[in-house]
Amino acid sequence: QVQLQESGGGVAQAGGSLRLSCAASGRTFSKFAMGWFRQAPGKEREFVATIMWSGGFTNYADSVKGRFTISRDNARNTVWLQMNSLKPEDTAVYYCAAALTGGLLTTSRTYDYWGQGTQVTVSS
């Protein structure tokens, strides 16, 4: 019903920047809250950022607050994650997710659809 495709991952130096994109297709994109999660090897999947369908509310994990910015353009069916001041501990697979029914948006089980992930590697 909804397909999500991440792009923009890669390798960056500590202190550098990357911008991740998530392109959505299928059901009406504007009605979904969107989120970014990440998972490093041997660790649990963790919340990174979320944005409501209207774009009027955003929330960030404390570990990325002030460095990462989530945004969306419903007309283009796209959500972005701008990552600045990258740290080696940001290294992970980053996943885009969409939630329709609502709930606690910092929890992965709230989300209905997921992308395949894109690798981000930050060198020290």
JSON list of N, CA and C in Angstrom, two decimals, residues 34-70:
[
{"chain": "A", "resi": 34, "resn": "MET", "atom": "N", "xyz": [5.70, 10.73, 9.68]},
{"chain": "A", "resi": 34, "resn": "MET", "atom": "CA", "xyz": [6.90, 10.09, 9.17]},
{"chain": "A", "resi": 34, "resn": "MET", "atom": "C", "xyz": [7.99, 10.10, 10.24]},
{"chain": "A", "resi": 35, "resn": "GLY", "atom": "N", "xyz": [8.81, 9.08, 10.20]},
{"chain": "A", "resi": 35, "resn": "GLY", "atom": "CA", "xyz": [9.89, 8.99, 11.17]},
{"chain": "A", "resi": 35, "resn": "GLY", "atom": "C", "xyz": [11.16, 8.43, 10.57]},
{"chain": "A", "resi": 36, "resn": "TRP", "atom": "N", "xyz": [12.25, 8.72, 11.23]},
{"chain": "A", "resi": 36, "resn": "TRP", "atom": "CA", "xyz": [13.55, 8.12, 10.93]},
{"chain": "A", "resi": 36, "resn": "TRP", "atom": "C", "xyz": [14.02, 7.35, 12.15]},
{"chain": "A", "resi": 37, "resn": "PHE", "atom": "N", "xyz": [14.48, 6.14, 11.92]},
{"chain": "A", "resi": 37, "resn": "PHE", "atom": "CA", "xyz": [15.08, 5.30, 12.94]},
{"chain": "A", "resi": 37, "resn": "PHE", "atom": "C", "xyz": [16.44, 4.83, 12.44]},
{"chain": "A", "resi": 38, "resn": "ARG", "atom": "N", "xyz": [17.26, 4.35, 13.36]},
{"chain": "A", "resi": 38, "resn": "ARG", "atom": "CA", "xyz": [18.55, 3.81, 12.96]},
{"chain": "A", "resi": 38, "resn": "ARG", "atom": "C", "xyz": [18.90, 2.61, 13.81]},
{"chain": "A", "resi": 39, "resn": "GLN", "atom": "N", "xyz": [19.76, 1.76, 13.26]},
{"chain": "A", "resi": 39, "resn": "GLN", "atom": "CA", "xyz": [20.19, 0.57, 13.96]},
{"chain": "A", "resi": 39, "resn": "GLN", "atom": "C", "xyz": [21.64, 0.28, 13.64]},
{"chain": "A", "resi": 40, "resn": "ALA", "atom": "N", "xyz": [22.46, 0.25, 14.66]},
{"chain": "A", "resi": 40, "resn": "ALA", "atom": "CA", "xyz": [23.86, -0.10, 14.54]},
{"chain": "A", "resi": 40, "resn": "ALA", "atom": "C", "xyz": [24.03, -1.59, 14.84]},
{"chain": "A", "resi": 41, "resn": "PRO", "atom": "N", "xyz": [25.08, -2.22, 14.31]},
{"chain": "A", "resi": 41, "resn": "PRO", "atom": "CA", "xyz": [25.30, -3.64, 14.58]},
{"chain": "A", "resi": 41, "resn": "PRO", "atom": "C", "xyz": [25.35, -3.94, 16.07]},
{"chain": "A", "resi": 42, "resn": "GLY", "atom": "N", "xyz": [24.60, -4.94, 16.49]},
{"chain": "A", "resi": 42, "resn": "GLY", "atom": "CA", "xyz": [24.58, -5.34, 17.88]},
{"chain": "A", "resi": 42, "resn": "GLY", "atom": "C", "xyz": [23.76, -4.47, 18.80]},
{"chain": "A", "resi": 43, "resn": "LYS", "atom": "N", "xyz": [23.06, -3.48, 18.25]},
{"chain": "A", "resi": 43, "resn": "LYS", "atom": "CA", "xyz": [22.26, -2.58, 19.07]},
{"chain": "A", "resi": 43, "resn": "LYS", "atom": "C", "xyz": [20.80, -2.63, 18.65]},
{"chain": "A", "resi": 44, "resn": "GLU", "atom": "N", "xyz": [19.94, -2.15, 19.54]},
{"chain": "A", "resi": 44, "resn": "GLU", "atom": "CA", "xyz": [18.52, -2.06, 19.24]},
{"chain": "A", "resi": 44, "resn": "GLU", "atom": "C", "xyz": [18.25, -0.94, 18.25]},
{"chain": "A", "resi": 45, "resn": "ARG", "atom": "N", "xyz": [17.18, -1.10, 17.49]},
{"chain": "A", "resi": 45, "resn": "ARG", "atom": "CA", "xyz": [16.75, -0.02, 16.63]},
{"chain": "A", "resi": 45, "resn": "ARG", "atom": "C", "xyz": [16.27, 1.14, 17.50]},
{"chain": "A", "resi": 46, "resn": "GLU", "atom": "N", "xyz": [16.73, 2.35, 17.18]},
{"chain": "A", "resi": 46, "resn": "GLU", "atom": "CA", "xyz": [16.42, 3.49, 18.01]},
{"chain": "A", "resi": 46, "resn": "GLU", "atom": "C", "xyz": [15.79, 4.62, 17.21]},
{"chain": "A", "resi": 47, "resn": "PHE", "atom": "N", "xyz": [14.96, 5.36, 17.90]},
{"chain": "A", "resi": 47, "resn": "PHE", "atom": "CA", "xyz": [14.30, 6.52, 17.32]},
{"chain": "A", "resi": 47, "resn": "PHE", "atom": "C", "xyz": [15.30, 7.63, 17.04]},
{"chain": "A", "resi": 48, "resn": "VAL", "atom": "N", "xyz": [15.12, 8.31, 15.92]},
{"chain": "A", "resi": 48, "resn": "VAL", "atom": "CA", "xyz": [15.96, 9.44, 15.55]},
{"chain": "A", "resi": 48, "resn": "VAL", "atom": "C", "xyz": [15.14, 10.72, 15.48]},
{"chain": "A", "resi": 49, "resn": "ALA", "atom": "N", "xyz": [14.08, 10.72, 14.67]},
{"chain": "A", "resi": 49, "resn": "ALA", "atom": "CA", "xyz": [13.29, 11.94, 14.48]},
{"chain": "A", "resi": 49, "resn": "ALA", "atom": "C", "xyz": [11.93, 11.57, 13.91]},
{"chain": "A", "resi": 50, "resn": "THR", "atom": "N", "xyz": [10.95, 12.44, 14.13]},
{"chain": "A", "resi": 50, "resn": "THR", "atom": "CA", "xyz": [9.62, 12.26, 13.56]},
{"chain": "A", "resi": 50, "resn": "THR", "atom": "C", "xyz": [9.04, 13.61, 13.18]},
{"chain": "A", "resi": 51, "resn": "ILE", "atom": "N", "xyz": [8.12, 13.59, 12.23]},
{"chain": "A", "resi": 51, "resn": "ILE", "atom": "CA", "xyz": [7.43, 14.79, 11.78]},
{"chain": "A", "resi": 51, "resn": "ILE", "atom": "C", "xyz": [5.99, 14.43, 11.47]},
{"chain": "A", "resi": 52, "resn": "MET", "atom": "N", "xyz": [5.06, 15.29, 11.94]},
{"chain": "A", "resi": 52, "resn": "MET", "atom": "CA", "xyz": [3.65, 15.05, 11.69]},
{"chain": "A", "resi": 52, "resn": "MET", "atom": "C", "xyz": [3.29, 15.33, 10.24]},
{"chain": "A", "resi": 53, "resn": "TRP", "atom": "N", "xyz": [2.14, 14.85, 9.83]},
{"chain": "A", "resi": 53, "resn": "TRP", "atom": "CA", "xyz": [1.74, 14.98, 8.43]},
{"chain": "A", "resi": 53, "resn": "TRP", "atom": "C", "xyz": [1.65, 16.43, 7.98]},
{"chain": "A", "resi": 54, "resn": "SER", "atom": "N", "xyz": [1.30, 17.32, 8.89]},
{"chain": "A", "resi": 54, "resn": "SER", "atom": "CA", "xyz": [1.19, 18.73, 8.55]},
{"chain": "A", "resi": 54, "resn": "SER", "atom": "C", "xyz": [2.55, 19.42, 8.51]},
{"chain": "A", "resi": 55, "resn": "GLY", "atom": "N", "xyz": [3.56, 18.79, 9.07]},
{"chain": "A", "resi": 55, "resn": "GLY", "atom": "CA", "xyz": [4.87, 19.40, 9.19]},
{"chain": "A", "resi": 55, "resn": "GLY", "atom": "C", "xyz": [5.00, 20.36, 10.34]},
{"chain": "A", "resi": 56, "resn": "GLY", "atom": "N", "xyz": [3.93, 20.56, 11.12]},
{"chain": "A", "resi": 56, "resn": "GLY", "atom": "CA", "xyz": [3.93, 21.54, 12.18]},
{"chain": "A", "resi": 56, "resn": "GLY", "atom": "C", "xyz": [4.53, 21.08, 13.49]},
{"chain": "A", "resi": 57, "resn": "PHE", "atom": "N", "xyz": [4.84, 19.83, 13.61]},
{"chain": "A", "resi": 57, "resn": "PHE", "atom": "CA", "xyz": [5.42, 19.29, 14.83]},
{"chain": "A", "resi": 57, "resn": "PHE", "atom": "C", "xyz": [6.54, 18.33, 14.48]},
{"chain": "A", "resi": 58, "resn": "THR", "atom": "N", "xyz": [7.67, 18.51, 15.13]},
{"chain": "A", "resi": 58, "resn": "THR", "atom": "CA", "xyz": [8.80, 17.60, 14.99]},
{"chain": "A", "resi": 58, "resn": "THR", "atom": "C", "xyz": [9.33, 17.22, 16.36]},
{"chain": "A", "resi": 59, "resn": "ASN", "atom": "N", "xyz": [10.00, 16.09, 16.41]},
{"chain": "A", "resi": 59, "resn": "ASN", "atom": "CA", "xyz": [10.60, 15.63, 17.65]},
{"chain": "A", "resi": 59, "resn": "ASN", "atom": "C", "xyz": [11.88, 14.88, 17.31]},
{"chain": "A", "resi": 60, "resn": "TYR", "atom": "N", "xyz": [12.87, 14.99, 18.20]},
{"chain": "A", "resi": 60, "resn": "TYR", "atom": "CA", "xyz": [14.18, 14.40, 17.96]},
{"chain": "A", "resi": 60, "resn": "TYR", "atom": "C", "xyz": [14.68, 13.66, 19.18]},
{"chain": "A", "resi": 61, "resn": "ALA", "atom": "N", "xyz": [15.45, 12.63, 18.94]},
{"chain": "A", "resi": 61, "resn": "ALA", "atom": "CA", "xyz": [16.18, 11.99, 20.01]},
{"chain": "A", "resi": 61, "resn": "ALA", "atom": "C", "xyz": [17.20, 12.96, 20.58]},
{"chain": "A", "resi": 62, "resn": "ASP", "atom": "N", "xyz": [17.45, 12.86, 21.88]},
{"chain": "A", "resi": 62, "resn": "ASP", "atom": "CA", "xyz": [18.41, 13.76, 22.51]},
{"chain": "A", "resi": 62, "resn": "ASP", "atom": "C", "xyz": [19.79, 13.65, 21.87]},
{"chain": "A", "resi": 63, "resn": "SER", "atom": "N", "xyz": [20.14, 12.47, 21.40]},
{"chain": "A", "resi": 63, "resn": "SER", "atom": "CA", "xyz": [21.47, 12.26, 20.85]},
{"chain": "A", "resi": 63, "resn": "SER", "atom": "C", "xyz": [21.71, 13.01, 19.54]},
{"chain": "A", "resi": 64, "resn": "VAL", "atom": "N", "xyz": [20.65, 13.42, 18.86]},
{"chain": "A", "resi": 64, "resn": "VAL", "atom": "CA", "xyz": [20.80, 14.10, 17.58]},
{"chain": "A", "resi": 64, "resn": "VAL", "atom": "C", "xyz": [20.25, 15.52, 17.59]},
{"chain": "A", "resi": 65, "resn": "LYS", "atom": "N", "xyz": [19.62, 15.91, 18.67]},
{"chain": "A", "resi": 65, "resn": "LYS", "atom": "CA", "xyz": [19.00, 17.23, 18.74]},
{"chain": "A", "resi": 65, "resn": "LYS", "atom": "C", "xyz": [20.03, 18.32, 18.54]},
{"chain": "A", "resi": 66, "resn": "GLY", "atom": "N", "xyz": [19.69, 19.27, 17.68]},
{"chain": "A", "resi": 66, "resn": "GLY", "atom": "CA", "xyz": [20.60, 20.35, 17.35]},
{"chain": "A", "resi": 66, "resn": "GLY", "atom": "C", "xyz": [21.53, 20.05, 16.21]},
{"chain": "A", "resi": 67, "resn": "ARG", "atom": "N", "xyz": [21.62, 18.80, 15.80]},
{"chain": "A", "resi": 67, "resn": "ARG", "atom": "CA", "xyz": [22.48, 18.40, 14.69]},
{"chain": "A", "resi": 67, "resn": "ARG", "atom": "C", "xyz": [21.69, 17.92, 13.48]},
{"chain": "A", "resi": 68, "resn": "PHE", "atom": "N", "xyz": [20.57, 17.23, 13.72]},
{"chain": "A", "resi": 68, "resn": "PHE", "atom": "CA", "xyz": [19.76, 16.67, 12.64]},
{"chain": "A", "resi": 68, "resn": "PHE", "atom": "C", "xyz": [18.47, 17.48, 12.49]},
{"chain": "A", "resi": 69, "resn": "THR", "atom": "N", "xyz": [17.97, 17.53, 11.26]},
{"chain": "A", "resi": 69, "resn": "THR", "atom": "CA", "xyz": [16.71, 18.20, 10.97]},
{"chain": "A", "resi": 69, "resn": "THR", "atom": "C", "xyz": [15.87, 17.33, 10.06]},
{"chain": "A", "resi": 70, "resn": "ILE", "atom": "N", "xyz": [14.62, 17.08, 10.45]},
{"chain": "A", "resi": 70, "resn": "ILE", "atom": "CA", "xyz": [13.69, 16.34, 9.61]},
{"chain": "A", "resi": 70, "resn": "ILE", "atom": "C", "xyz": [12.75, 17.34, 8.94]}
]
